Coordinates of C-alpha atoms in Angstrom, one line a residue:
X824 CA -109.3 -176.3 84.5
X825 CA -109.1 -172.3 85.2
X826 CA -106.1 -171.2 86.6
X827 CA -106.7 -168.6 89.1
X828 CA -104.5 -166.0 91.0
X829 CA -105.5 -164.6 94.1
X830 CA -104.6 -161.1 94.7
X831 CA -105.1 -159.6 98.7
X832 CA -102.6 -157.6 100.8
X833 CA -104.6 -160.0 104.0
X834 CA -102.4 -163.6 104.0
X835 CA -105.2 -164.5 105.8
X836 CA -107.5 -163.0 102.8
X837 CA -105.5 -165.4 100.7
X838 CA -105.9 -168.1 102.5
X839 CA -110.0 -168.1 102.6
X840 CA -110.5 -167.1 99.1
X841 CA -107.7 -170.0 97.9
X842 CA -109.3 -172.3 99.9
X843 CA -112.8 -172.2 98.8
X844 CA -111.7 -172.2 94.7
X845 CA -109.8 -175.1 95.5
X846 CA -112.4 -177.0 96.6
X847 CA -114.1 -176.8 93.4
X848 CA -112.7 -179.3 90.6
X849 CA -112.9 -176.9 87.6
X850 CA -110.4 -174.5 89.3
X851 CA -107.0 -174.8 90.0
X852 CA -105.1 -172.1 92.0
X853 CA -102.1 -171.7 90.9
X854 CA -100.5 -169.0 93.1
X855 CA -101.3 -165.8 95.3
X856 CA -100.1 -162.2 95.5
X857 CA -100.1 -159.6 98.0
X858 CA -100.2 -156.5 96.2
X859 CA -100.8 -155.0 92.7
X860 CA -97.0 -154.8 92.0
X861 CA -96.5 -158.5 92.9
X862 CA -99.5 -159.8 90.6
X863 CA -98.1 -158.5 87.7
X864 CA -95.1 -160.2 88.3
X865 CA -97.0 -163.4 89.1
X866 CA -99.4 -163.3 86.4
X867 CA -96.2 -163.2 84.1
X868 CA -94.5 -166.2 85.8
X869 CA -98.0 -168.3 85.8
X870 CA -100.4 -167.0 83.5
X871 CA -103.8 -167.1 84.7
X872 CA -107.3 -167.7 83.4
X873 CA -108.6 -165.2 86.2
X874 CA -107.5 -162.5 89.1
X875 CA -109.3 -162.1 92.2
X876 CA -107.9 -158.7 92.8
X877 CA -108.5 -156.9 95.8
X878 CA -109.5 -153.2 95.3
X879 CA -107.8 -151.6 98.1
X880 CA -104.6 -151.9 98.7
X881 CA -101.0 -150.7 99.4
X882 CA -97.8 -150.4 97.2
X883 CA -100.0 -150.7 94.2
X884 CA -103.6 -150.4 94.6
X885 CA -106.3 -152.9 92.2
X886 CA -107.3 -149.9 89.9
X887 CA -103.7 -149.3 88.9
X888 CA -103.0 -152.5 88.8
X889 CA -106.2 -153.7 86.8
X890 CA -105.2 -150.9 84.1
X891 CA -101.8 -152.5 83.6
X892 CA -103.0 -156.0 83.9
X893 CA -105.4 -155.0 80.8
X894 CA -103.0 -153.6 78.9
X895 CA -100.7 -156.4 79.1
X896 CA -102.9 -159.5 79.5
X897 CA -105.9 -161.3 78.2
X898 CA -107.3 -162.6 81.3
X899 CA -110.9 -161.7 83.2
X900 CA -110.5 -159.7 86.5
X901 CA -112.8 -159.9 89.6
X902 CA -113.1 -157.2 92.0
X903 CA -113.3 -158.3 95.6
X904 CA -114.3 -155.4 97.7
X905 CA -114.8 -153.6 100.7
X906 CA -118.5 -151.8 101.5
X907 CA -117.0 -148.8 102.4
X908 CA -117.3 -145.7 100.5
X909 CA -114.3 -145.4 98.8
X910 CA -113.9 -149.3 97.8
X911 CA -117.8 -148.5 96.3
X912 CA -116.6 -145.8 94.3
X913 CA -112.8 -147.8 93.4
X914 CA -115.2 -150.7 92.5
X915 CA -117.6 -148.9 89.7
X916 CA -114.8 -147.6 88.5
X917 CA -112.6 -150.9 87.8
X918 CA -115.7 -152.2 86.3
X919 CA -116.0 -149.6 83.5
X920 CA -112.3 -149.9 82.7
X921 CA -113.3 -153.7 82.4
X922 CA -113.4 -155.7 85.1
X923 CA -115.3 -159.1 85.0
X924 CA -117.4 -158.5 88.0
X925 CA -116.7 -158.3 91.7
X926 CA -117.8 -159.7 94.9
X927 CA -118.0 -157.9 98.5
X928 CA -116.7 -158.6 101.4
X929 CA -119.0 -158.7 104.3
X930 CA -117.3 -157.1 106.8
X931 CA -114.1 -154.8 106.1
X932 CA -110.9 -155.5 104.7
X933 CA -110.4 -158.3 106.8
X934 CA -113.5 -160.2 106.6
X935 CA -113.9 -163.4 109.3
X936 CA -117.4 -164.1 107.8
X937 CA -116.0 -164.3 103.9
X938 CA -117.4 -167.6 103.7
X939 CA -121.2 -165.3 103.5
X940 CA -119.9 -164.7 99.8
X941 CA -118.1 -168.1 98.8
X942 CA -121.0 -169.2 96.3
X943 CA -120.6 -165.4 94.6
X944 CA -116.6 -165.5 94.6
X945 CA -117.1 -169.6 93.3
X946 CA -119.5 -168.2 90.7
X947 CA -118.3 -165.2 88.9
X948 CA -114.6 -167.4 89.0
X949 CA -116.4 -169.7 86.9
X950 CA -118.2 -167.5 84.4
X951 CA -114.8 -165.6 83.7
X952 CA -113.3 -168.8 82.9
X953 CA -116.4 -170.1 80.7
X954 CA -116.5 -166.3 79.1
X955 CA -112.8 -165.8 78.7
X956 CA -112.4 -169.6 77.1
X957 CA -115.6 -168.8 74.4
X958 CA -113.4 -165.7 73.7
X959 CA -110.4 -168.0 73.0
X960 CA -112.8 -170.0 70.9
X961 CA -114.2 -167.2 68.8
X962 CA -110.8 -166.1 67.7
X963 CA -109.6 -170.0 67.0
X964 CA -110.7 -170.7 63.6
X965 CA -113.4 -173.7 63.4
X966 CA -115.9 -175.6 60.8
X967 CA -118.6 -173.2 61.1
X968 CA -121.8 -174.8 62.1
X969 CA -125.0 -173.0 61.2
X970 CA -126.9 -173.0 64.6
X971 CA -130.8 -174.0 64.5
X972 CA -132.9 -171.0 63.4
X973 CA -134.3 -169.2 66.5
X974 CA -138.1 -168.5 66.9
X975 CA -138.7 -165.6 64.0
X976 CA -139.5 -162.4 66.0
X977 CA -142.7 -160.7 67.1
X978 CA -143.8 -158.3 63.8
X979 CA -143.5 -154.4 65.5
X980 CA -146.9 -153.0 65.4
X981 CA -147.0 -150.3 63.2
X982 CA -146.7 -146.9 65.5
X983 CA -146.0 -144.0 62.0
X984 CA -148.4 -140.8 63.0
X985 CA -148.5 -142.0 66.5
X986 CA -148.6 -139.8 69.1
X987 CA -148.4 -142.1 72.3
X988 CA -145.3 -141.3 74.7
X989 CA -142.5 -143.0 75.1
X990 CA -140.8 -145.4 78.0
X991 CA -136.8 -146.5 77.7
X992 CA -136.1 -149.4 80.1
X993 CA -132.8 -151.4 80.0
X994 CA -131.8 -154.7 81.6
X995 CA -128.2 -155.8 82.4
X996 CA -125.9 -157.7 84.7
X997 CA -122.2 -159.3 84.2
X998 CA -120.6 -156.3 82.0
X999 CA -123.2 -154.2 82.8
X1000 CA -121.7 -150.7 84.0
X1001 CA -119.4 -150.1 81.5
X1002 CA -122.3 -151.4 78.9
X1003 CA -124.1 -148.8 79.9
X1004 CA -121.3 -146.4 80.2
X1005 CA -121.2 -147.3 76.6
X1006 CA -125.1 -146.7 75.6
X1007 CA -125.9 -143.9 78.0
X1008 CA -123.7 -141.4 77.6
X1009 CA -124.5 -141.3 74.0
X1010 CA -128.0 -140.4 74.5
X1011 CA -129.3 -136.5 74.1
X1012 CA -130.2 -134.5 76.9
X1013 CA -133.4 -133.8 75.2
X1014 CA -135.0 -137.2 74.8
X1015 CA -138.5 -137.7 75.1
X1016 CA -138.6 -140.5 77.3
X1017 CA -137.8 -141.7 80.9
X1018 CA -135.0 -144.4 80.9
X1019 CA -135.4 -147.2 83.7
X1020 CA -132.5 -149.4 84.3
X1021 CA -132.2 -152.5 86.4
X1022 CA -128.3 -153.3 86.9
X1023 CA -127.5 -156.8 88.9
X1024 CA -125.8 -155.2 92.0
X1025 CA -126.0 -155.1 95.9
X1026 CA -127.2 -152.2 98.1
X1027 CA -124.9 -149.2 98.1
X1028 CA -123.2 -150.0 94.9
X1029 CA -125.6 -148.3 92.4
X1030 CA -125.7 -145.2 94.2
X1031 CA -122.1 -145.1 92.9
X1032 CA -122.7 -146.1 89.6
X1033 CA -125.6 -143.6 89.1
X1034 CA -123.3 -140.7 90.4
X1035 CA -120.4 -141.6 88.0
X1036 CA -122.9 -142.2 85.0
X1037 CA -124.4 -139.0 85.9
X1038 CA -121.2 -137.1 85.7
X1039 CA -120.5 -138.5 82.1
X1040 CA -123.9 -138.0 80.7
X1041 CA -125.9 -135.2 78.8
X1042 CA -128.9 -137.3 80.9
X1043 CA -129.5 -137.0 84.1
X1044 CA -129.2 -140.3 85.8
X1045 CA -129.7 -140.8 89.4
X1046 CA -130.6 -143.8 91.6
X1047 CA -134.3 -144.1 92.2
X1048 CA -136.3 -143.2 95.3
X1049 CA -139.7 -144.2 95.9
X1050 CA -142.5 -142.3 94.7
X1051 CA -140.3 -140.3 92.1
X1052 CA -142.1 -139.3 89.3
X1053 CA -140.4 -140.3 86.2
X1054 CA -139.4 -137.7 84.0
X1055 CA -138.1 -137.6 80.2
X1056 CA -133.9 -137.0 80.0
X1057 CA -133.8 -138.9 83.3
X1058 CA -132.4 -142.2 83.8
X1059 CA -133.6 -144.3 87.1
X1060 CA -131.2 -147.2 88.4
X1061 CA -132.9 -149.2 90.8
X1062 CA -131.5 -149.6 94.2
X1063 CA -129.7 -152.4 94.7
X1064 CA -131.4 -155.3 96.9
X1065 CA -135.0 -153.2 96.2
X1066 CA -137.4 -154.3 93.3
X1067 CA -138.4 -151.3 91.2
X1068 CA -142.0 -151.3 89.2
X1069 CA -143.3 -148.5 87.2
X1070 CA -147.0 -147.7 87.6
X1071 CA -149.1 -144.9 85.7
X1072 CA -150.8 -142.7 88.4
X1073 CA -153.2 -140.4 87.0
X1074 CA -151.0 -139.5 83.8
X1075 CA -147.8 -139.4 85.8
X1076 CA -145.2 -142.2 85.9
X1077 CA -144.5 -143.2 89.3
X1078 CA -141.8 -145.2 90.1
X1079 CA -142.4 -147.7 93.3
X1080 CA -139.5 -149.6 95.0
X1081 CA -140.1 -152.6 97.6
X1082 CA -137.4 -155.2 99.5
X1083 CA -139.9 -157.8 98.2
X1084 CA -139.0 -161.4 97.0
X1085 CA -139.9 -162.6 94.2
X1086 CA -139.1 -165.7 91.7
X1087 CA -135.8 -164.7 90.4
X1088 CA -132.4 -164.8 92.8
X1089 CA -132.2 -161.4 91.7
X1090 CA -132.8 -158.0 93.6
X1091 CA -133.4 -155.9 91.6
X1092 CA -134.9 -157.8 89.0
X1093 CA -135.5 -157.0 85.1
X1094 CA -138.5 -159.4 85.1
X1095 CA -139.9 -157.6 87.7
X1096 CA -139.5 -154.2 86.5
X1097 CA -140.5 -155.1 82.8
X1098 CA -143.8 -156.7 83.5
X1099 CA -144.9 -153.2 85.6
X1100 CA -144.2 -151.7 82.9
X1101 CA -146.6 -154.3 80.5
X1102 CA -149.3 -153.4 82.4
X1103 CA -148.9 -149.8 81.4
X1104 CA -151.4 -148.6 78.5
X1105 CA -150.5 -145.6 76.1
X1106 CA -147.2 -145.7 76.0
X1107 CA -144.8 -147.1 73.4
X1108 CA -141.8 -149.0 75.2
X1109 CA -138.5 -149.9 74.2
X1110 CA -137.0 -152.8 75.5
X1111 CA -133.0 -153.4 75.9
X1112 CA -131.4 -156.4 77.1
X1113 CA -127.8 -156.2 77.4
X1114 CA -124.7 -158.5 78.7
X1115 CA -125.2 -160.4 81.8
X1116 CA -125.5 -164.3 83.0
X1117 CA -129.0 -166.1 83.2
X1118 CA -132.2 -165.1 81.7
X1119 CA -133.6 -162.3 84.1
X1120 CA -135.4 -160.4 81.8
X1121 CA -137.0 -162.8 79.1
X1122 CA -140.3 -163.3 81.3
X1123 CA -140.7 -159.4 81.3
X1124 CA -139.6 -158.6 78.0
X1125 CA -142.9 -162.0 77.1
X1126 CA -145.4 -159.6 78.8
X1127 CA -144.1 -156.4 77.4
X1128 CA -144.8 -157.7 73.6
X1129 CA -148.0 -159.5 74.2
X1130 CA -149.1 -156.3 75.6
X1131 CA -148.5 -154.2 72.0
X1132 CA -146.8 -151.1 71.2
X1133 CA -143.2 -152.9 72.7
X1134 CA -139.9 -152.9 70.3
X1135 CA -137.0 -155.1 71.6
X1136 CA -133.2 -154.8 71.1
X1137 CA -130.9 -157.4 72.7
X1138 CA -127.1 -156.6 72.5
X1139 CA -125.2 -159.1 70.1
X1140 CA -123.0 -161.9 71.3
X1141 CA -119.7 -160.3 70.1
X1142 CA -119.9 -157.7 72.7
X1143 CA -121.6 -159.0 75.4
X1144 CA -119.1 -160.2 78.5
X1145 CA -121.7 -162.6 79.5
X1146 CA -123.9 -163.7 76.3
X1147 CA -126.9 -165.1 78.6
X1148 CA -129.9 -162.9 78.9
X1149 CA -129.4 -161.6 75.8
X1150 CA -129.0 -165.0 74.7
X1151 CA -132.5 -166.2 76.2
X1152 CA -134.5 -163.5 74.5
X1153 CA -133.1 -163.8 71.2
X1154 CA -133.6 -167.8 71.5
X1155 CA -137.3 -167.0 72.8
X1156 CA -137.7 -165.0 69.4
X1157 CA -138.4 -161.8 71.3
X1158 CA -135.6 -159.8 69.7
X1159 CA -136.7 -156.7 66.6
X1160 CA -133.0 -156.2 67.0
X1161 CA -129.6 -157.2 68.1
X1162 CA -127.1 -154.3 68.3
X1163 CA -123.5 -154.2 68.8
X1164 CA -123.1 -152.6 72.2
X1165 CA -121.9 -149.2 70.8
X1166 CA -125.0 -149.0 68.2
X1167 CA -127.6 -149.4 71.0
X1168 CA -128.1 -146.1 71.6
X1169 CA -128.1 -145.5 68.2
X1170 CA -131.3 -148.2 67.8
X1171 CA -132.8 -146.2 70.6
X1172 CA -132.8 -142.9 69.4
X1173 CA -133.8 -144.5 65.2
X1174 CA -137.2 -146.0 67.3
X1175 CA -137.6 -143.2 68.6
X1176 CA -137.6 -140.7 65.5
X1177 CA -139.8 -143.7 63.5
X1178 CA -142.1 -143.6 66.4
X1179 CA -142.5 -139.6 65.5
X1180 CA -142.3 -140.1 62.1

């Protein structure tokens, strides 16, 4: 079972979100809180798997609280937030101090229509109590049990004396923003490359998460409009519920966006971005898949190799949040390389001077 707390300063908040994990048989609720102040007290008293903490609040508000529930506890934290502004901005933020993930409400603070989101708040409850129980299991000693070998990797074309340019693009989810806190504000200013990045986020949300990587950064990293042309030092996150593709246009990179469907549940989708890029001749690409659940990103990452000149990196298992689309390349044999989160951008810029070299 995962023993959840529920967090909102709305009894009538509590009520709806309490409900709906109850009703599943792998959770268990085992108590409520109205503010920051009183969860820390609860999550002493009945030590939780996982916190549904509300981002906005009084007496003690969910970042405060999520820093001291971090310092003191080993438990995942979900965001639940409001669209506004502020509870965008509050929400980026509490997921690069570590946050699980987070879930929005539909409409304000007090939100009639919250059952909209119950499949999302049912979902990422569940991953944070599979994720935070295969942490538990890593650090119990066990009979270590060699796994089958995966498929043996693609052999990296040869690129020394090549003079091709270069494309970054990087593909995350679950963990993702303060991944990428952790790999893009390590990379030079002067980098010969454009960076694409497809994060797992609704509308609104990445506009705050390029702003805040942006002020970090020697990069420049925006949020990506249609029709800009992609330039090297910049970093691109697409818009969240818009695809983003990448199509050469007469020697200039032009990024396209469109609300489009496609396969995947996901808007904006890695597979979707990746396989633009496959089609894409004269460039040598780098390919990073980092923490997030599922496999958006394998079918892409298929198509990028097949069509030559690709190297692939997928982030290793030991600092991933969510180990799943990393997971799925690596088992499709598509990974050169698997990185510790903090030597990504490390790998990045080595390709990159062996490309030149």
């Amino acid at each position: 079972m995962i023993r959840v707390l529920v967090v909102d300063d709305s009894a009538f908040m509590r009520k709806l979100i309490s409900d709906f994990l109850s009703a599943e048989q792998e959770i268990e609720v085992v108590g409520t809180a109205r503010n920051g102040e009183d969860a820390l007290k609860r999550i002493k008293e009945l030590n939780p798997d996982v916190v549904t903490l509300d981002v906005e609040m009084p007496v003690l508000n969910g970042t405060e609280a999520l820093k001291q529930i971090l310092a003191e506890h080993d438990l995942a934290v979900i965001m639940v937030s409001s669209q506004t502004k502020q509870g965008k901005d509050l929400t980026i933020h509490c997921l690069e101090l570590g946050a699980f993930d987070f879930v929005t409400k539909p409409s304000g603070s007090i939100s009639l229509d919250l059952h909209k989101v119950r499949g999302q708040i049912v979902e990422r409850v569940l991953a944070a109590g599979l994720s935070r129980k295969r942490t538990e299991e890593k650090v119990s000693p066990k009979p270590v049990i060699k796994p089958p070998s995966p498929v043996a990797a693609p052999r990296l074309p040869s690129v020394k004396g090549s003079s091709l340019r270069k494309i970054i693009t990087i593909g995350t989810s679950t963990g993702g923003p303060r991944a990428l806190q952790r790999v893009v504000t390590k990379l030079p200013k002067d980098i010969e490359a454009p960076i694409l990045i497809v994060q797992h986020m609704p509308a609104g949300f990445t506009a705050s998460l390029a702003t805040r990587l942006d002020h970090l950064s020697q990069i420049t990293i925006k949020e990506a409009q249609d029709g800009d042309i992609a330039k090297n030092g910049v970093a691109y996150i697409a818009p969240g519920g818009m695809n983003m593709s990448l199509h050469d246009q007469g020697g200039s990179l032009v990024i396209r966006l469109s609300p489009e469907d496609t396969e995947s549940r996901h808007k904006p989708s890695v597979n979707y971005l990746f396989e633009s890029i496959s089609s894409i001749k004269g460039y040598e690409k780098i390919a990073v898949i980092m923490t997030g659940m599922g496999s958006d990103g394998t079918e892409g990452v298929k198509k990028m190799v097949a069509s030559g000149h690709t190297k692939v990196i997928a982030e290793k298992e030991e600092s991933c949040v969510v180990f799943g689309m990393p997971k799925s390349v690596i088992k499709a044999g598509l990974a050169h390389e698997t990185r510790h989160v903090d030597d990504i951008a490390h790998a990045i810029i080595s390709s990159m001077k062996k490309e030149r070299a």
